[in-house]
Amino acid sequence: MATNVVMPQLGESVVEGTVGKWFKKIGDKIEQYEPIMEVITDKVTTEIPSPAAGTLLQIVVPEGTTVKAGTVLAVIGAPGEQVAAVPAAAPVHATSTTSASAAPALAPAAPVKHNGGTAAPVRLTPVVARMISENKITDAELATIKGTGEGGRISKKDIETFVARRGTVPVELPAWEQPGTGELFRPTEEVFGKPAVPPPSAPPPSSTVEGRTEIVPLSPMRKAIAEHMVRSKAVAPHVSSVHEADMSRVMAYQKTHEAEFAKQGVKLTYTAFFVQAAVAALKAWPIVNASYTDQGIAMKRDINIGIAVALADGLIVPVIKHADDKSLLGIARAVNDLATRAREKRLTPDEVQGGTFTITNYGIFGSLFGMPVINQPQSAILGVGTIQKRAVVINDAIAIRPMIYLSITIDHRLLDGAIGDQFMQKLKRFLEEYPIE
């Protein structure tokens, strides 16, 4: 019996998506839960797993088309199976907006027999579906897993627990934190070699050429970035300042404890320390965690740290939620997880929303410092430069220390330079006196 592949609803109010790329063509075989396509919103690009095994019989919606959630995109069935033609869906405008509030994308319901009974539909997130495929979990095994997620849904933790009990947990950690190779923040090239970023993809076939100028269509992500940056500069008067910090104690701590963290399956890199330092400074100066509104100052109770990640074709800011509740291990684990799924295009809209403060690291490309643009509606953004050994004066003596320039850009409607500088002094002390009990 043929199975329809439908456009998933990527969140409660995210009602449409764009077919970015089909990984299979008509006539190709596909396994259940194997990625079949990618869906693009103005926030994330997500791989969608196949709801069934079989042969791709029909592609209804071509690449680059934006349609509403629930629209039939393709049909999977047995080779040579005759299926009724599915009428092409009317595309919606690519400029339609999606909501900032979202829940994890769900794969179409897959029938699984529970305890030998009748088949019941199981809805899986792309992350869970991929784990099921990678660990070769059969339907019979899946039926034995009790979901602990919302509504009894099988969660990532449920799969990890099952695989660990089965004794076949594949542990694959990103080498560093560079998006595209597993990293979010990568330490300086002095320590780890030259940073690398995936080259931009080739121009799409729809490119046009005028004289010696080639016009390449904008991707949904690039359009969203352009709109967001223009709006930020238009509404918020930006003011920046630069500070310098000695990273000696952080680097010593990282070197001493990286093996200990590795035993727990976590890569300890400098990102976690920057997040910890930002949390400490935000606790000391909660006004920096607030937002300016026409109605008044919106004080945020949660500290959610966004981390700007450079991708080959744009920029994305996954968010570490409730960073103030996490230990260094918890933060590092969250960074590893976000890095892996950013690389594999498996972030959900909810994971790039709700940030209250953003960190961006341009130092991976050798930049000493920069003046980043505020990620609206936040009131400040921290810029991290490259770590570089420099001669500094300590107690009237010249010493060589690994130094870093840290910049902050603030929304001058809400924050003044004095607050921004005191915030940075707190952050600087946290790094230079690490660990602070």
PDB file of C-alpha atoms in Angstrom, residues 209-313:
ATOM      1  CA  VAL A 209      23.588  36.004 -16.176  1.00  0.00           C
ATOM      2  CA  GLU A 210      23.467  39.656 -17.215  1.00  0.00           C
ATOM      3  CA  GLY A 211      26.604  40.575 -19.096  1.00  0.00           C
ATOM      4  CA  ARG A 212      29.458  39.529 -16.795  1.00  0.00           C
ATOM      5  CA  THR A 213      27.267  39.669 -13.681  1.00  0.00           C
ATOM      6  CA  GLU A 214      25.646  36.499 -12.435  1.00  0.00           C
ATOM      7  CA  ILE A 215      22.403  36.817 -10.443  1.00  0.00           C
ATOM      8  CA  VAL A 216      22.016  33.980  -7.933  1.00  0.00           C
ATOM      9  CA  PRO A 217      18.583  33.633  -6.300  1.00  0.00           C
ATOM     10  CA  LEU A 218      18.520  34.307  -2.564  1.00  0.00           C
ATOM     11  CA  SER A 219      17.910  31.359  -0.267  1.00  0.00           C
ATOM     12  CA  PRO A 220      15.187  31.677   2.403  1.00  0.00           C
ATOM     13  CA  MET A 221      17.934  31.747   5.043  1.00  0.00           C
ATOM     14  CA  ARG A 222      19.806  34.583   3.336  1.00  0.00           C
ATOM     15  CA  LYS A 223      16.601  36.585   2.929  1.00  0.00           C
ATOM     16  CA  ALA A 224      15.804  36.146   6.626  1.00  0.00           C
ATOM     17  CA  ILE A 225      19.332  37.196   7.644  1.00  0.00           C
ATOM     18  CA  ALA A 226      19.170  40.304   5.457  1.00  0.00           C
ATOM     19  CA  GLU A 227      15.807  41.368   6.882  1.00  0.00           C
ATOM     20  CA  HIS A 228      16.880  40.670  10.463  1.00  0.00           C
ATOM     21  CA  MET A 229      20.146  42.603  10.222  1.00  0.00           C
ATOM     22  CA  VAL A 230      18.559  45.631   8.517  1.00  0.00           C
ATOM     23  CA  ARG A 231      15.835  45.737  11.157  1.00  0.00           C
ATOM     24  CA  SER A 232      18.369  45.495  13.979  1.00  0.00           C
ATOM     25  CA  LYS A 233      20.475  48.394  12.714  1.00  0.00           C
ATOM     26  CA  ALA A 234      17.354  50.441  11.966  1.00  0.00           C
ATOM     27  CA  VAL A 235      15.673  50.131  15.362  1.00  0.00           C
ATOM     28  CA  ALA A 236      18.619  49.956  17.792  1.00  0.00           C
ATOM     29  CA  PRO A 237      21.403  52.549  18.141  1.00  0.00           C
ATOM     30  CA  HIS A 238      24.520  50.363  18.354  1.00  0.00           C
ATOM     31  CA  VAL A 239      27.442  51.194  20.670  1.00  0.00           C
ATOM     32  CA  SER A 240      30.499  48.929  20.996  1.00  0.00           C
ATOM     33  CA  SER A 241      33.529  48.658  23.252  1.00  0.00           C
ATOM     34  CA  VAL A 242      36.503  46.276  23.320  1.00  0.00           C
ATOM     35  CA  HIS A 243      38.143  44.619  26.335  1.00  0.00           C
ATOM     36  CA  GLU A 244      41.140  42.321  26.725  1.00  0.00           C
ATOM     37  CA  ALA A 245      41.382  39.191  28.869  1.00  0.00           C
ATOM     38  CA  ASP A 246      44.151  36.780  29.842  1.00  0.00           C
ATOM     39  CA  MET A 247      43.074  33.215  28.984  1.00  0.00           C
ATOM     40  CA  SER A 248      45.895  31.448  30.873  1.00  0.00           C
ATOM     41  CA  ARG A 249      43.750  29.960  33.644  1.00  0.00           C
ATOM     42  CA  VAL A 250      40.952  28.879  31.296  1.00  0.00           C
ATOM     43  CA  MET A 251      43.403  27.180  28.962  1.00  0.00           C
ATOM     44  CA  ALA A 252      45.115  25.416  31.866  1.00  0.00           C
ATOM     45  CA  TYR A 253      41.783  24.196  33.232  1.00  0.00           C
ATOM     46  CA  GLN A 254      40.663  22.987  29.813  1.00  0.00           C
ATOM     47  CA  LYS A 255      43.877  21.057  29.262  1.00  0.00           C
ATOM     48  CA  THR A 256      43.714  19.466  32.725  1.00  0.00           C
ATOM     49  CA  HIS A 257      40.064  18.372  32.488  1.00  0.00           C
ATOM     50  CA  GLU A 258      39.503  17.549  28.811  1.00  0.00           C
ATOM     51  CA  ALA A 259      40.287  13.847  29.349  1.00  0.00           C
ATOM     52  CA  GLU A 260      37.874  13.708  32.287  1.00  0.00           C
ATOM     53  CA  PHE A 261      35.120  15.230  30.161  1.00  0.00           C
ATOM     54  CA  ALA A 262      35.941  12.916  27.250  1.00  0.00           C
ATOM     55  CA  LYS A 263      35.286   9.899  29.479  1.00  0.00           C
ATOM     56  CA  GLN A 264      31.731  11.201  29.825  1.00  0.00           C
ATOM     57  CA  GLY A 265      31.389  11.582  26.073  1.00  0.00           C
ATOM     58  CA  VAL A 266      31.792  15.364  26.052  1.00  0.00           C
ATOM     59  CA  LYS A 267      34.316  17.474  24.132  1.00  0.00           C
ATOM     60  CA  LEU A 268      35.452  20.354  26.354  1.00  0.00           C
ATOM     61  CA  THR A 269      36.276  23.414  24.279  1.00  0.00           C
ATOM     62  CA  TYR A 270      36.457  27.118  25.063  1.00  0.00           C
ATOM     63  CA  THR A 271      32.851  27.735  24.075  1.00  0.00           C
ATOM     64  CA  ALA A 272      31.587  26.392  27.391  1.00  0.00           C
ATOM     65  CA  PHE A 273      33.825  28.807  29.304  1.00  0.00           C
ATOM     66  CA  PHE A 274      32.585  31.802  27.328  1.00  0.00           C
ATOM     67  CA  VAL A 275      28.989  30.753  27.999  1.00  0.00           C
ATOM     68  CA  GLN A 276      29.738  30.325  31.715  1.00  0.00           C
ATOM     69  CA  ALA A 277      31.372  33.742  31.860  1.00  0.00           C
ATOM     70  CA  ALA A 278      28.412  35.353  30.089  1.00  0.00           C
ATOM     71  CA  VAL A 279      25.997  33.718  32.533  1.00  0.00           C
ATOM     72  CA  ALA A 280      27.977  35.068  35.510  1.00  0.00           C
ATOM     73  CA  ALA A 281      27.992  38.577  34.039  1.00  0.00           C
ATOM     74  CA  LEU A 282      24.273  38.426  33.181  1.00  0.00           C
ATOM     75  CA  LYS A 283      23.468  37.419  36.757  1.00  0.00           C
ATOM     76  CA  ALA A 284      25.462  40.404  38.020  1.00  0.00           C
ATOM     77  CA  TRP A 285      23.879  42.773  35.474  1.00  0.00           C
ATOM     78  CA  PRO A 286      20.389  41.382  34.655  1.00  0.00           C
ATOM     79  CA  ILE A 287      19.493  44.532  32.716  1.00  0.00           C
ATOM     80  CA  VAL A 288      21.794  43.229  29.925  1.00  0.00           C
ATOM     81  CA  ASN A 289      19.526  40.162  29.722  1.00  0.00           C
ATOM     82  CA  ALA A 290      16.488  42.424  29.179  1.00  0.00           C
ATOM     83  CA  SER A 291      14.907  43.902  26.037  1.00  0.00           C
ATOM     84  CA  TYR A 292      13.683  47.391  25.211  1.00  0.00           C
ATOM     85  CA  THR A 293       9.992  47.743  24.301  1.00  0.00           C
ATOM     86  CA  ASP A 294       7.739  50.750  23.813  1.00  0.00           C
ATOM     87  CA  GLN A 295       5.739  49.567  26.829  1.00  0.00           C
ATOM     88  CA  GLY A 296       8.806  49.340  29.078  1.00  0.00           C
ATOM     89  CA  ILE A 297      11.793  47.162  29.885  1.00  0.00           C
ATOM     90  CA  ALA A 298      11.124  43.447  29.383  1.00  0.00           C
ATOM     91  CA  MET A 299      13.152  41.733  32.115  1.00  0.00           C
ATOM     92  CA  LYS A 300      13.866  38.116  31.187  1.00  0.00           C
ATOM     93  CA  ARG A 301      13.802  35.567  33.996  1.00  0.00           C
ATOM     94  CA  ASP A 302      15.557  32.915  31.909  1.00  0.00           C
ATOM     95  CA  ILE A 303      19.137  33.142  30.692  1.00  0.00           C
ATOM     96  CA  ASN A 304      19.188  31.594  27.227  1.00  0.00           C
ATOM     97  CA  ILE A 305      22.523  31.936  25.436  1.00  0.00           C
ATOM     98  CA  GLY A 306      22.524  31.973  21.637  1.00  0.00           C
ATOM     99  CA  ILE A 307      25.672  30.952  19.766  1.00  0.00           C
ATOM    100  CA  ALA A 308      26.151  32.304  16.253  1.00  0.00           C
ATOM    101  CA  VAL A 309      27.149  29.498  13.885  1.00  0.00           C
ATOM    102  CA  ALA A 310      28.551  30.163  10.417  1.00  0.00           C
ATOM    103  CA  LEU A 311      27.232  27.753   7.791  1.00  0.00           C
ATOM    104  CA  ALA A 312      28.307  27.445   4.187  1.00  0.00           C
ATOM    105  CA  ASP A 313      25.257  29.370   2.980  1.00  0.00           C
TER     106      ASP A 313
END
